[in-house]
Coordinates of C-alpha atoms and ligand atoms in Angstrom, one line a residue:
Chain X
M21 CA 24.6 13.8 -57.6
Q22 CA 23.4 15.9 -55.0
Q23 CA 20.9 14.0 -52.4
V24 CA 18.1 17.1 -51.9
F25 CA 15.9 15.1 -49.7
K26 CA 16.9 12.0 -46.8
R27 CA 15.1 10.7 -43.7
P28 CA 15.9 12.3 -40.7
E29 CA 18.8 10.5 -38.3
S30 CA 16.9 10.5 -35.8
L31 CA 13.9 8.4 -37.8
K32 CA 13.6 5.1 -38.0
D33 CA 13.9 3.4 -41.3
V34 CA 9.8 1.7 -40.8
Q35 CA 6.4 1.8 -42.0
T36 CA 4.4 4.0 -39.4
H37 CA 0.8 2.7 -38.1
F38 CA -0.7 6.0 -39.0
C39 CA -3.8 6.3 -41.2
P40 CA -3.2 7.3 -44.8
G41 CA -3.1 10.9 -44.3
C42 CA -2.6 11.5 -40.7
H43 CA -0.5 14.3 -40.1
H44 CA 1.3 12.6 -37.2
G45 CA 3.6 11.3 -39.8
T46 CA 4.7 14.7 -41.2
I47 CA 4.9 15.8 -37.1
H48 CA 7.1 13.0 -36.5
R49 CA 9.3 14.2 -39.1
L50 CA 9.8 17.7 -38.5
V51 CA 10.2 16.6 -34.1
A52 CA 13.5 14.6 -36.2
D53 CA 14.5 16.9 -38.3
A54 CA 15.0 19.6 -35.2
M55 CA 16.6 16.9 -33.3
D56 CA 19.3 16.7 -35.8
L57 CA 19.9 20.1 -36.8
Y58 CA 21.0 20.8 -33.3
G59 CA 23.0 16.9 -33.4
V60 CA 20.9 16.3 -30.0
Q61 CA 19.2 12.7 -30.7
D62 CA 22.0 10.7 -28.9
K63 CA 20.9 12.6 -25.9
T64 CA 17.5 13.3 -26.6
I65 CA 14.6 11.4 -23.9
G66 CA 11.3 11.7 -25.0
V67 CA 8.0 11.1 -23.4
A68 CA 5.2 9.2 -25.5
S69 CA 1.8 9.7 -23.9
V70 CA -1.6 8.2 -24.9
G71 CA -3.0 8.7 -28.0
C72 CA -2.1 7.6 -31.3
S73 CA 1.7 8.9 -31.0
V74 CA 1.7 6.2 -28.1
F75 CA 4.2 4.2 -30.6
L76 CA 7.3 7.0 -30.3
Y77 CA 9.6 4.6 -29.7
G78 CA 9.1 2.5 -32.7
Y79 CA 9.4 5.0 -35.3
F80 CA 12.0 7.5 -33.3
D81 CA 15.8 6.0 -32.4
I82 CA 16.3 7.8 -29.5
D83 CA 15.2 6.5 -25.7
V84 CA 12.1 7.2 -24.7
V85 CA 9.7 6.9 -21.6
E86 CA 6.1 5.8 -21.8
A87 CA 3.8 8.5 -19.6
P88 CA 0.2 7.7 -18.5
H89 CA -2.6 9.3 -19.5
G90 CA -1.9 13.2 -19.6
R91 CA 1.0 12.6 -17.3
A92 CA 3.9 13.3 -20.4
P93 CA 4.5 16.5 -18.3
A94 CA 5.2 15.5 -15.6
V95 CA 7.2 12.4 -16.6
A96 CA 9.3 14.7 -18.7
T97 CA 9.7 17.2 -15.2
G98 CA 11.2 13.9 -13.4
V99 CA 13.2 13.2 -16.2
K100 CA 14.6 16.8 -16.6
R101 CA 15.7 17.5 -13.1
A102 CA 17.6 14.0 -12.7
K103 CA 18.9 14.7 -16.3
P104 CA 19.4 18.2 -16.8
D105 CA 21.5 18.0 -19.6
N106 CA 19.9 15.6 -21.3
F107 CA 17.4 17.0 -24.7
V108 CA 13.8 15.9 -23.3
F109 CA 10.4 16.7 -25.2
T110 CA 6.6 14.7 -25.0
Y111 CA 4.5 14.1 -27.9
Q112 CA 1.1 14.6 -26.9
G113 CA -3.0 14.6 -28.1
D114 CA -5.0 16.9 -27.4
G115 CA -7.5 14.7 -25.2
D116 CA -4.3 14.1 -23.1
L117 CA -2.9 17.7 -23.0
A118 CA -6.0 19.6 -23.1
A119 CA -8.5 17.5 -21.3
I120 CA -7.0 14.7 -19.0
G121 CA -3.3 16.1 -18.7
T122 CA -4.8 19.9 -17.7
A123 CA -3.0 20.6 -14.6
E124 CA 0.3 18.6 -15.1
I125 CA 0.9 20.6 -18.4
I126 CA -0.3 24.3 -16.7
H127 CA 2.1 23.8 -14.4
A128 CA 4.9 22.1 -16.1
A129 CA 4.9 24.9 -18.5
N130 CA 4.4 27.8 -15.0
R131 CA 7.9 25.8 -13.4
G132 CA 9.4 27.0 -16.7
E133 CA 10.5 22.9 -17.3
D134 CA 13.3 23.2 -19.3
I135 CA 11.9 20.9 -21.5
T136 CA 9.8 21.1 -25.5
V137 CA 6.6 20.1 -26.1
V138 CA 5.0 19.2 -29.0
F139 CA 1.2 19.0 -29.1
V140 CA -0.7 17.5 -32.3
N141 CA -4.6 19.2 -32.0
N142 CA -6.2 16.9 -34.6
T143 CA -9.9 18.4 -32.6
T144 CA -10.5 14.5 -31.4
Y145 CA -10.0 11.5 -29.7
G146 CA -8.3 9.6 -32.7
M147 CA -7.1 6.1 -30.6
T148 CA -10.2 5.7 -29.2
G149 CA -12.3 6.2 -32.0
G150 CA -13.2 9.7 -32.7
Q151 CA -14.8 10.9 -29.3
M152 CA -15.2 14.6 -28.8
A153 CA -12.1 16.4 -27.3
P154 CA -12.0 19.9 -25.5
T155 CA -11.0 20.9 -29.0
T156 CA -13.6 19.8 -31.1
L157 CA -14.7 22.8 -32.8
V158 CA -18.5 24.0 -32.0
G159 CA -21.1 22.3 -34.3
Q160 CA -18.5 19.1 -34.8
K161 CA -20.0 15.8 -35.0
T162 CA -18.1 13.0 -33.3
S163 CA -19.3 9.8 -31.8
T164 CA -20.2 11.5 -28.2
S165 CA -21.3 15.1 -29.5
P166 CA -23.6 13.2 -32.4
Y167 CA -25.6 16.3 -32.9
G168 CA -22.4 18.0 -32.9
R169 CA -20.2 20.3 -30.1
D170 CA -23.1 22.1 -28.0
K171 CA -21.4 25.5 -27.0
S172 CA -23.7 25.1 -24.2
K173 CA -23.3 22.1 -22.4
D174 CA -19.8 21.5 -24.0
G175 CA -18.1 24.3 -24.0
S176 CA -16.0 26.0 -26.2
P177 CA -12.6 24.5 -27.6
I178 CA -9.3 25.0 -26.0
R179 CA -6.8 26.9 -28.1
M180 CA -3.9 26.3 -25.9
A181 CA -1.0 28.1 -27.9
E182 CA -2.4 31.3 -26.6
L183 CA -3.0 30.0 -23.1
M184 CA 0.5 28.7 -22.5
A185 CA 1.6 32.5 -24.0
Q186 CA 0.1 33.3 -20.6
L187 CA 2.6 31.9 -17.9
G188 CA 5.1 33.2 -16.6
G189 CA 7.3 29.9 -16.8
V190 CA 6.8 29.7 -21.1
A191 CA 9.4 31.1 -23.2
Y192 CA 8.0 30.1 -26.5
S193 CA 4.7 29.4 -27.9
A194 CA 3.4 29.3 -31.2
R195 CA 0.9 27.2 -33.2
V196 CA 2.0 25.4 -36.7
A197 CA -0.1 23.5 -39.5
V198 CA 1.1 20.7 -41.9
D199 CA -1.5 20.8 -44.5
S200 CA 0.0 22.7 -47.4
P201 CA 3.8 22.8 -48.1
K202 CA 4.0 26.3 -47.2
H203 CA 2.3 25.4 -43.9
V204 CA 5.1 22.4 -43.4
L205 CA 8.2 24.7 -44.0
E206 CA 7.2 27.2 -41.3
A207 CA 6.3 24.3 -39.4
K208 CA 9.2 23.0 -39.4
K209 CA 11.1 26.5 -38.8
V210 CA 8.9 27.2 -35.6
M211 CA 10.2 23.0 -34.4
R212 CA 13.7 24.1 -34.9
E213 CA 13.0 27.3 -33.1
A214 CA 11.4 25.6 -30.5
F215 CA 13.7 23.0 -29.7
G216 CA 16.5 25.9 -30.5
Y217 CA 14.8 27.3 -27.0
Q218 CA 15.6 23.5 -24.7
A219 CA 19.3 23.6 -26.9
E220 CA 20.5 27.0 -25.2
G221 CA 18.2 26.5 -22.2
K222 CA 16.3 29.3 -22.2
G223 CA 13.1 27.0 -21.1
F224 CA 9.4 25.7 -21.6
S225 CA 8.6 26.0 -25.4
F226 CA 5.4 24.5 -26.7
V227 CA 4.4 24.0 -30.5
E228 CA 1.1 23.3 -31.0
V229 CA 0.1 21.6 -34.5
L230 CA -3.0 21.7 -36.1
S231 CA -3.4 17.8 -37.5
S232 CA -5.9 15.7 -39.6
C233 CA -7.7 12.8 -38.2
P234 CA -9.2 11.7 -41.8
T235 CA -10.2 8.3 -40.3
N236 CA -12.6 9.7 -37.4
W237 CA -13.5 13.2 -39.3
G238 CA -15.1 10.4 -41.8
M239 CA -13.1 12.5 -44.7
N240 CA -10.5 10.7 -47.3
P241 CA -7.1 12.3 -46.9
L242 CA -7.5 15.1 -49.6
K243 CA -10.5 16.2 -47.6
A244 CA -10.0 15.9 -44.1
N245 CA -6.2 18.2 -45.5
A246 CA -9.0 20.8 -46.8
R247 CA -10.3 20.6 -43.6
V248 CA -7.3 21.7 -41.4
G249 CA -7.7 25.2 -43.7
E250 CA -11.2 25.7 -43.6
E251 CA -12.6 25.0 -40.8
M252 CA -9.3 24.6 -37.9
I253 CA -7.5 27.5 -38.9
P254 CA -10.0 30.3 -38.7
Y255 CA -10.4 28.7 -35.3
F256 CA -7.2 28.4 -34.5
P257 CA -5.0 30.9 -36.0
L258 CA -1.3 30.1 -36.7
G259 CA 1.4 31.7 -35.1
I260 CA 3.5 32.5 -32.9
F261 CA 2.5 33.8 -29.6
K262 CA 4.9 33.8 -27.0
K263 CA 9.0 34.3 -28.1
E264 CA 10.6 35.5 -25.0
E265 CA 14.1 36.4 -26.1
A266 CA 16.6 36.0 -23.2
Chain W
M14 CA 30.4 7.1 15.4
S15 CA 26.3 6.5 15.3
K16 CA 24.9 10.0 17.7
R17 CA 21.7 9.0 18.7
L18 CA 19.0 12.1 18.3
F19 CA 15.4 12.4 19.2
V20 CA 13.5 13.0 15.9
K21 CA 9.5 12.1 14.5
G22 CA 9.3 9.5 12.3
N23 CA 8.7 11.3 9.6
E24 CA 11.6 13.0 10.2
A25 CA 13.5 10.0 10.8
A26 CA 12.1 8.1 6.7
A27 CA 13.5 11.5 5.3
M28 CA 16.6 11.0 7.1
G29 CA 16.5 7.4 6.0
A30 CA 15.8 8.4 2.8
V31 CA 19.1 11.0 2.1
E32 CA 20.7 8.3 3.6
A33 CA 20.1 5.9 1.0
G34 CA 21.4 8.3 -1.5
C35 CA 17.6 9.3 -2.7
R36 CA 18.3 13.5 -4.5
Y37 CA 14.8 13.7 -5.9
Y38 CA 11.7 14.2 -3.8
F39 CA 8.0 14.6 -5.4
G40 CA 5.3 15.6 -3.0
Y41 CA 1.8 17.0 -2.7
P42 CA 1.2 18.7 1.0
I43 CA -1.0 16.5 3.4
T44 CA -1.5 16.0 7.1
P45 CA -0.2 13.5 8.2
Q46 CA 3.2 13.6 6.7
S47 CA 4.3 16.9 5.9
D48 CA 7.3 16.9 7.9
I49 CA 8.6 14.9 5.3
P50 CA 8.4 17.3 2.4
E51 CA 9.4 20.2 4.6
Y52 CA 12.4 18.3 6.0
L53 CA 13.3 17.3 2.4
S54 CA 12.8 20.7 0.6
R55 CA 15.3 21.9 3.4
E56 CA 17.8 19.2 3.0
L57 CA 18.2 18.0 -0.7
P58 CA 18.6 21.6 -2.3
K59 CA 22.2 21.7 0.1
L60 CA 23.5 18.3 -1.6
N61 CA 22.2 18.9 -4.9
G62 CA 19.2 17.4 -5.1
E63 CA 15.9 18.1 -6.7
F64 CA 12.3 19.4 -4.4
I65 CA 9.4 19.5 -6.4
Q66 CA 6.5 20.8 -4.6
A67 CA 4.1 19.2 -7.4
E68 CA 0.4 20.5 -8.3
S69 CA -0.9 17.4 -7.4
E70 CA 0.3 13.4 -6.1
I71 CA -0.7 12.3 -10.0
G72 CA 1.8 15.1 -10.9
A73 CA 4.0 13.7 -7.9
I74 CA 4.3 10.0 -8.6
N75 CA 5.0 10.7 -12.5
M76 CA 7.2 13.2 -11.8
L77 CA 9.0 10.8 -9.9
L78 CA 8.4 8.0 -12.7
G79 CA 10.2 10.1 -15.1
A80 CA 13.4 10.0 -12.4
S81 CA 13.0 6.9 -12.0
A82 CA 12.8 5.7 -15.4
C83 CA 16.5 7.4 -15.2
G84 CA 17.8 5.6 -12.9
V85 CA 18.1 7.7 -9.6
R86 CA 16.9 7.1 -6.5
A87 CA 13.8 9.1 -5.8
M88 CA 10.9 9.3 -3.3
T89 CA 7.6 10.6 -3.1
S90 CA 5.2 10.6 0.4
S91 CA 1.5 11.4 1.3
S92 CA -1.5 10.4 3.3
S93 CA -4.6 8.1 2.3
P94 CA -6.7 10.4 -0.5
G95 CA -3.4 11.3 -1.3
I96 CA -2.3 7.8 -2.3
S97 CA -5.3 7.2 -3.9
L98 CA -4.9 9.3 -6.5
K99 CA -0.8 7.8 -7.3
Q100 CA -2.6 5.0 -7.8
E101 CA -2.4 4.9 -11.0
G102 CA 1.1 6.2 -11.1
I103 CA 2.1 3.4 -8.7
S104 CA 0.2 0.7 -11.3
Y105 CA 2.4 2.4 -14.2
M106 CA 5.6 2.0 -11.9
A107 CA 5.0 -1.7 -11.6
G108 CA 4.2 -2.4 -15.1
A109 CA 7.5 -1.3 -16.3
E110 CA 9.6 -2.2 -13.5
L111 CA 10.8 0.7 -12.0
P112 CA 11.9 1.1 -8.6
G113 CA 10.6 4.4 -6.1
V114 CA 10.0 4.8 -2.8
I115 CA 6.4 6.0 -1.6
I116 CA 5.8 6.4 2.2
N117 CA 2.3 6.9 3.0
I118 CA 1.6 7.9 5.9
S119 CA -2.0 7.1 6.2
R120 CA -5.0 8.5 7.9
S121 CA -8.9 7.6 8.3
G122 CA -11.1 7.2 5.8
P123 CA -12.9 6.7 3.6
G124 CA -13.5 9.9 1.9
L125 CA -11.7 13.0 3.6
G126 CA -12.2 10.8 6.7
G127 CA -10.3 12.2 9.4
I128 CA -6.8 12.8 10.0
D129 CA -6.4 9.3 13.0
A130 CA -3.9 6.9 13.5
S131 CA -5.9 4.1 11.4
Q132 CA -4.5 1.0 9.5
S133 CA -7.9 1.1 7.0
D134 CA -5.6 0.9 4.5
Y135 CA -3.9 -2.4 5.0
F136 CA -5.7 -3.5 1.4
Q137 CA -5.1 -0.6 -0.2
S138 CA -1.2 -0.8 0.0
V139 CA -1.1 -4.3 0.2
K140 CA -3.9 -5.5 -1.8
G141 CA -2.3 -3.6 -5.1
G142 CA -4.8 -0.3 -5.4
G143 CA -4.2 0.1 -9.0
H144 CA -5.3 -1.4 -11.9
G145 CA -3.4 -4.8 -13.4
G146 CA -3.3 -7.0 -10.2
Y147 CA 0.5 -5.9 -9.5
H148 CA 1.9 -6.7 -6.0
I149 CA 4.8 -4.0 -4.3
P150 CA 6.8 -5.1 -1.8
V151 CA 5.1 -3.0 1.6
L152 CA 6.4 -2.1 4.8
A153 CA 5.3 -1.6 8.2
P154 CA 7.6 0.4 10.9
N155 CA 6.3 0.2 14.2
S156 CA 9.4 3.1 15.5
V157 CA 11.4 6.0 15.2
Q158 CA 14.2 3.8 14.5
E159 CA 12.5 1.4 11.6
M160 CA 11.5 4.4 9.8
Y161 CA 14.6 5.4 9.4
D162 CA 16.0 1.8 8.9
L163 CA 13.3 -0.1 6.5
T164 CA 13.6 3.2 4.4
M165 CA 16.9 2.4 3.6
H166 CA 15.9 -0.9 3.2
A167 CA 12.9 0.1 1.2
F168 CA 15.4 1.6 -1.4
D169 CA 17.5 -1.1 -1.7
L170 CA 14.5 -3.3 -2.2
A171 CA 13.5 -1.4 -5.1
D172 CA 16.4 -1.4 -7.0
L173 CA 17.1 -5.2 -6.1
Y174 CA 13.5 -6.3 -7.8
R175 CA 12.8 -3.2 -10.1
T176 CA 9.6 -2.5 -8.0
P177 CA 7.6 0.4 -6.8
V178 CA 8.2 -0.2 -2.4
M179 CA 5.7 1.0 0.0
L180 CA 6.2 2.3 3.7
L181 CA 3.0 2.2 5.7
G182 CA 2.6 3.7 8.6
D183 CA 0.0 6.0 10.1
S184 CA 0.1 9.8 12.9
V185 CA 1.5 7.6 16.0
I186 CA 4.5 6.6 13.7
G187 CA 4.7 9.8 11.5
Q188 CA 4.2 12.3 14.2
M189 CA 6.0 11.0 17.8
K190 CA 8.9 11.6 18.9
E191 CA 11.7 8.9 19.7
A192 CA 15.7 8.5 20.0
L193 CA 17.2 7.2 16.5
I194 CA 20.3 6.2 16.1
P195 CA 21.1 7.0 12.1
N196 CA 23.0 3.6 11.2
A197 CA 24.7 4.2 8.1
R198 CA 23.4 2.1 4.9
P199 CA 23.8 -1.1 5.1
A200 CA 25.6 -2.5 2.1
R201 CA 23.8 -4.3 -0.3
E202 CA 24.7 -5.8 -3.7
L203 CA 22.7 -4.3 -6.1
P204 CA 22.5 -4.6 -9.8
G205 CA 23.0 -2.8 -12.7
K206 CA 20.4 -0.3 -14.1
E207 CA 21.6 -1.0 -17.5
W208 CA 17.5 0.0 -18.5
A209 CA 17.5 3.3 -17.4
V210 CA 17.1 6.0 -20.2
R211 CA 20.1 8.2 -20.7
G212 CA 19.6 9.6 -24.1
K213 CA 20.9 6.5 -26.3
S214 CA 24.9 7.8 -26.5
G215 CA 25.6 6.0 -30.1
A216 CA 24.5 2.6 -28.5
E217 CA 20.9 0.7 -28.3
Q218 CA 17.5 2.6 -28.1
R219 CA 16.1 1.7 -24.1
V220 CA 12.3 2.0 -23.5
V221 CA 10.5 2.3 -20.4
K222 CA 6.6 1.0 -20.8
S223 CA 4.5 -0.8 -20.0
L224 CA 2.1 -1.2 -22.8
F225 CA 2.9 -5.1 -24.4
L226 CA 0.6 -4.9 -27.6
G227 CA 2.9 -8.5 -29.5
D228 CA 1.3 -11.9 -29.0
G229 CA 1.3 -13.3 -25.7
E230 CA 4.1 -10.4 -24.8
L231 CA 1.9 -9.4 -21.9
E232 CA 0.6 -12.8 -20.7
A233 CA 4.8 -13.3 -20.3
H234 CA 4.9 -10.0 -18.8
N235 CA 2.6 -10.4 -15.9
W236 CA 4.0 -14.1 -15.3
R237 CA 7.7 -12.5 -15.3
L238 CA 6.1 -10.3 -12.6
H239 CA 4.5 -13.2 -10.6
A240 CA 8.0 -15.1 -10.3
K241 CA 9.6 -12.5 -9.0
Y242 CA 6.8 -11.7 -6.7
Q243 CA 7.4 -15.3 -5.6
V244 CA 11.5 -14.6 -5.1
M245 CA 10.0 -11.8 -2.7
K246 CA 7.8 -14.1 -0.7
E247 CA 10.9 -16.4 -0.2
K248 CA 13.6 -14.2 0.1
E249 CA 12.0 -11.1 1.8
C250 CA 9.6 -11.6 4.4
I251 CA 10.3 -10.0 8.0
S252 CA 8.8 -10.6 11.2
E253 CA 9.0 -10.0 14.6
E254 CA 8.2 -12.5 17.1
Y255 CA 8.0 -11.6 21.1
E256 CA 8.1 -14.6 23.5
T257 CA 6.2 -17.1 21.3
A258 CA 8.2 -20.2 22.4
D259 CA 5.4 -21.1 25.2
A260 CA 2.4 -19.3 24.2
R261 CA -1.1 -20.3 24.1
L262 CA -2.1 -17.8 22.5
I263 CA -0.6 -15.0 20.0
V264 CA -1.5 -11.4 20.0
T265 CA -0.9 -10.0 16.0
G266 CA -0.5 -6.9 14.6
F267 CA 1.2 -4.2 12.7
G268 CA 2.6 -0.9 13.1
S269 CA 1.0 1.3 16.0
V270 CA -1.2 -1.2 17.1
A271 CA 1.7 -3.5 17.7
R272 CA 3.3 -0.9 20.0
I273 CA 0.3 -1.2 22.2
A274 CA -0.3 -4.8 21.5
H275 CA 3.4 -5.2 23.5
T276 CA 2.7 -3.3 26.1
A277 CA -0.4 -5.6 26.8
V278 CA 1.4 -8.2 26.1
T279 CA 3.8 -7.8 28.8
M280 CA 1.4 -7.0 31.4
A281 CA -0.8 -10.3 30.1
R282 CA 2.7 -12.0 30.7
E283 CA 3.2 -10.6 34.3
E284 CA -0.4 -11.7 35.1
G285 CA 0.8 -15.5 34.4
M286 CA -0.7 -16.1 31.1
K287 CA 1.2 -17.6 28.4
V288 CA 1.0 -15.1 25.5
S289 CA 2.9 -14.1 23.0
L290 CA 3.4 -11.6 19.7
F291 CA 4.2 -12.0 16.4
R292 CA 4.2 -8.8 14.4
P293 CA 4.4 -8.6 10.1
V294 CA 7.2 -6.1 9.6
T295 CA 6.5 -7.1 5.4
L296 CA 2.9 -6.7 4.8
F297 CA 3.8 -8.0 1.2
P298 CA 5.0 -10.6 1.2
F299 CA 3.1 -11.3 3.9
P300 CA 5.0 -14.1 6.8
E301 CA 2.9 -16.5 5.6
K302 CA 5.3 -19.4 7.0
A303 CA 6.4 -17.2 10.7
I304 CA 3.0 -17.0 11.7
A305 CA 1.8 -19.9 10.3
E306 CA 4.5 -21.8 12.5
A307 CA 3.3 -19.7 15.5
A308 CA -0.2 -19.7 15.3
G309 CA 0.2 -23.8 14.9
R310 CA 2.8 -23.8 18.3
A311 CA 0.1 -21.4 20.2
G312 CA -3.7 -22.9 18.6
K313 CA -5.3 -19.5 19.4
V314 CA -4.5 -16.1 17.3
L315 CA -6.1 -13.0 18.1
V316 CA -5.9 -10.3 15.5
V317 CA -5.4 -6.7 16.1
E318 CA -6.0 -3.6 13.8
L319 CA -7.0 0.2 13.5
N320 CA -9.9 -1.1 11.2
T321 CA -12.9 -3.3 11.3
G322 CA -10.8 -6.5 9.6
Q323 CA -8.0 -6.2 7.1
M324 CA -5.1 -8.2 7.6
V325 CA -6.6 -11.0 9.7
E326 CA -7.5 -12.1 6.1
D327 CA -4.0 -12.9 5.4
V328 CA -3.3 -13.8 9.1
R329 CA -6.2 -16.7 8.3
L330 CA -4.8 -17.6 4.9
S331 CA -1.4 -18.3 6.2
V332 CA -3.0 -20.2 8.9
G333 CA -5.6 -22.4 8.0
A334 CA -6.5 -24.7 10.2
A335 CA -3.9 -24.9 12.5
A336 CA -5.5 -22.4 14.2
Q337 CA -8.3 -20.5 15.5
V338 CA -8.2 -16.9 14.7
S339 CA -9.9 -14.2 16.2
F340 CA -10.5 -10.6 15.6
Y341 CA -10.5 -7.7 17.8
G342 CA -10.4 -3.9 15.7
R343 CA -10.9 -0.1 16.1
P344 CA -12.3 1.5 13.5
P345 CA -10.6 4.8 12.6
G346 CA -11.3 8.4 14.4
A347 CA -11.2 10.6 17.3
G348 CA -10.4 9.0 20.1
S349 CA -10.6 5.6 18.6
L350 CA -6.9 4.1 19.7
P351 CA -7.2 1.3 22.3
S352 CA -5.2 1.5 25.1
P353 CA -2.6 -1.4 26.4
E354 CA -5.8 -2.2 29.2
E355 CA -8.0 -2.3 27.1
L356 CA -6.2 -4.7 24.6
L357 CA -5.3 -6.7 28.0
E358 CA -8.9 -6.8 28.6
V359 CA -9.7 -8.8 25.5
I360 CA -6.8 -11.0 25.9
R361 CA -8.0 -12.0 29.3
K362 CA -11.1 -13.1 27.4
H363 CA -9.7 -15.1 24.7
Y364 CA -6.8 -16.6 27.1
D365 CA -9.2 -18.1 29.1
D366 CA -11.2 -19.0 26.2
T367 CA -7.6 -21.4 25.5
A368 CA -7.3 -22.3 29.2
R369 CA -10.8 -24.3 28.9
Ligands
TPP422 C1 -6.8 7.1 -17.9 C2 -7.0 6.8 -19.2 N1 -8.0 6.9 -19.4 C3 -8.9 7.4 -21.1 C4 -7.6 5.9 -21.4 C5 -8.4 5.9 -23.3 N2 -7.6 7.0 -24.5 C6 -6.8 6.2 -24.5 S1 -5.7 7.4 -25.8 C7 -7.4 8.3 -25.7 C8 -7.5 9.4 -26.6 C9 -6.3 10.2 -27.2 O1 -6.2 11.6 -27.8 P1 -5.7 12.5 -28.2 O2 -4.8 12.9 -27.1 O3 -6.6 13.6 -28.9 O4 -4.5 11.7 -29.3 P2 -5.1 10.9 -30.7 O5 -4.7 9.8 -31.0 O6 -6.3 11.9 -31.7 O7 -3.1 11.6 -31.2 C10 -8.2 7.8 -24.4 C11 -9.3 8.5 -23.7 C12 -6.6 5.6 -21.0 N3 -5.8 4.9 -21.8 N4 -5.9 6.3 -19.8
SF4_423 S1 -7.2 7.4 -35.9 FE1 -6.5 9.6 -36.8 S2 -5.2 10.6 -35.8 FE2 -5.0 8.0 -34.9 S3 -3.3 7.4 -37.3 FE3 -5.4 7.4 -38.0 S4 -6.0 9.6 -38.7 FE4 -3.9 9.6 -37.5
MG424 MG1 -6.4 13.9 -30.9

């Protein structure tokens, strides 16, 4: 009998703590798949951020350094400079990367650090209970925007993948979603491509993944999944925004 | 073998770091410590090392955290406002038990304050300025030679105890030029770094973290850290005593002010006063026993600081009822450095009291 589906080697055989319908689990899987593809599990150092994905080391069977909130790109810079032959990635939420860690991500990207950044945009602060994030959509109600995000006071949601593409040091920047089998397959391809950039020493690669947070959106898993396509993709278009051939 | 050089304190610290095997430096410009990154930006590339001018002190301390997690010797340096920004990272490093050296050529505050010599960051440095109730060793050089020697010592302490270590100086110590004999790195036996991340390489997963959510895990971690601090207190106190045997009054201060006090004490001796100097070199661990003994013999201690009174609290705690402790302070700012004559005057006043 031929086995057509199995757990990637880089993932541990454990249950995750993610809420039902949360996309973090799927995204973990895609990251592990890319690591397996390039056979880098044994030389990967992951940098965990502060958010629902802080337990990275519990799910990935790799060495991990835990960074303070928002600082993962700086920590990864130190790791990669000390260990240039290792494979280094960060995994960060939208609060982590696009609010408190804005300086760190912009400058690690601009220096062109040879790392890969996986950016999980779920339009909210998942771990702390669903507060407004820099990516919260205009009008979206959260626990700290009870009347909906007000563009005049709270500003507009930040499109990070496009912003990253503007920076000289960035070799690859894309946005994907995992709300349908088609999107998952596309996301898998992009994740592999992004990891390939580092594997081949081509420079900084960035993948933004639109993700659901049923718990803090106050939706059941199906409704939350549908929201990604209905509300998020129209504002956060999927695509590859930069792909430096070199 | 050892030649004599004539260099600035800041350069001496940078040279000491290189001699100690540090090949990774991350920093952000701030006066009066910029000679350190300037020196290392020139020297580290020649040694296949890495120098990064980070986007901020927060970036720099977290690069240090990352490099250090890989087991290499790495360093950052800054001055007071920058150290405030580094406190988050220092707390994470203390929590994750990561070695690393932080040089703090402090300046005057609060706020933007000024760039003058100051000791107003004793509390911030010594009492664990970040969150979580940790301690880190703090070394206070008072000469260019000590900037060099203690930087090397700091790297050893960091590896030995798996902890960040701070060197606390000011513009007097950092900017003055003196003779330096670049001694070779001391050969101290150090433990291996079996905790450092390296890519699993088919072996056990290694994780560097400070989050401990398991039942009882964090309390146990805190008691373990506490036990480590007790060992440091037992084994790592350094102090210098000058003429304490027959003293009736002990003058004490650290770093730059101890240099001035030394001159004042010498002048007092010439006048026939039995005055001595006690200089803590480690501020954490504070040389509690040594100062208590010296103070007990003399009966009277005068604490001199370039602030309104910080180290004096540790002196009082150490000395208890064994001696009378008084304080003379010059808070920071332009023109605030006391002269030896000024300190001599203060010594006379306190010594006369003693005689009565
Ligand atoms: C300095 C600091 N500020 C605030 C927090 C609290 N905090 C923990 S996780 C988090 C936000 C996480 O949101 P995000 O990065 O979007 O990740 P998600 O949980 O949504 O995946 C915050 C604010 C913290 N740990 N440290
Ligand atoms: S709170 Fe949201 S992001 Fe966090 S695990 Fe639950 S669904 Fe996922
Ligand atoms: Mg989020």
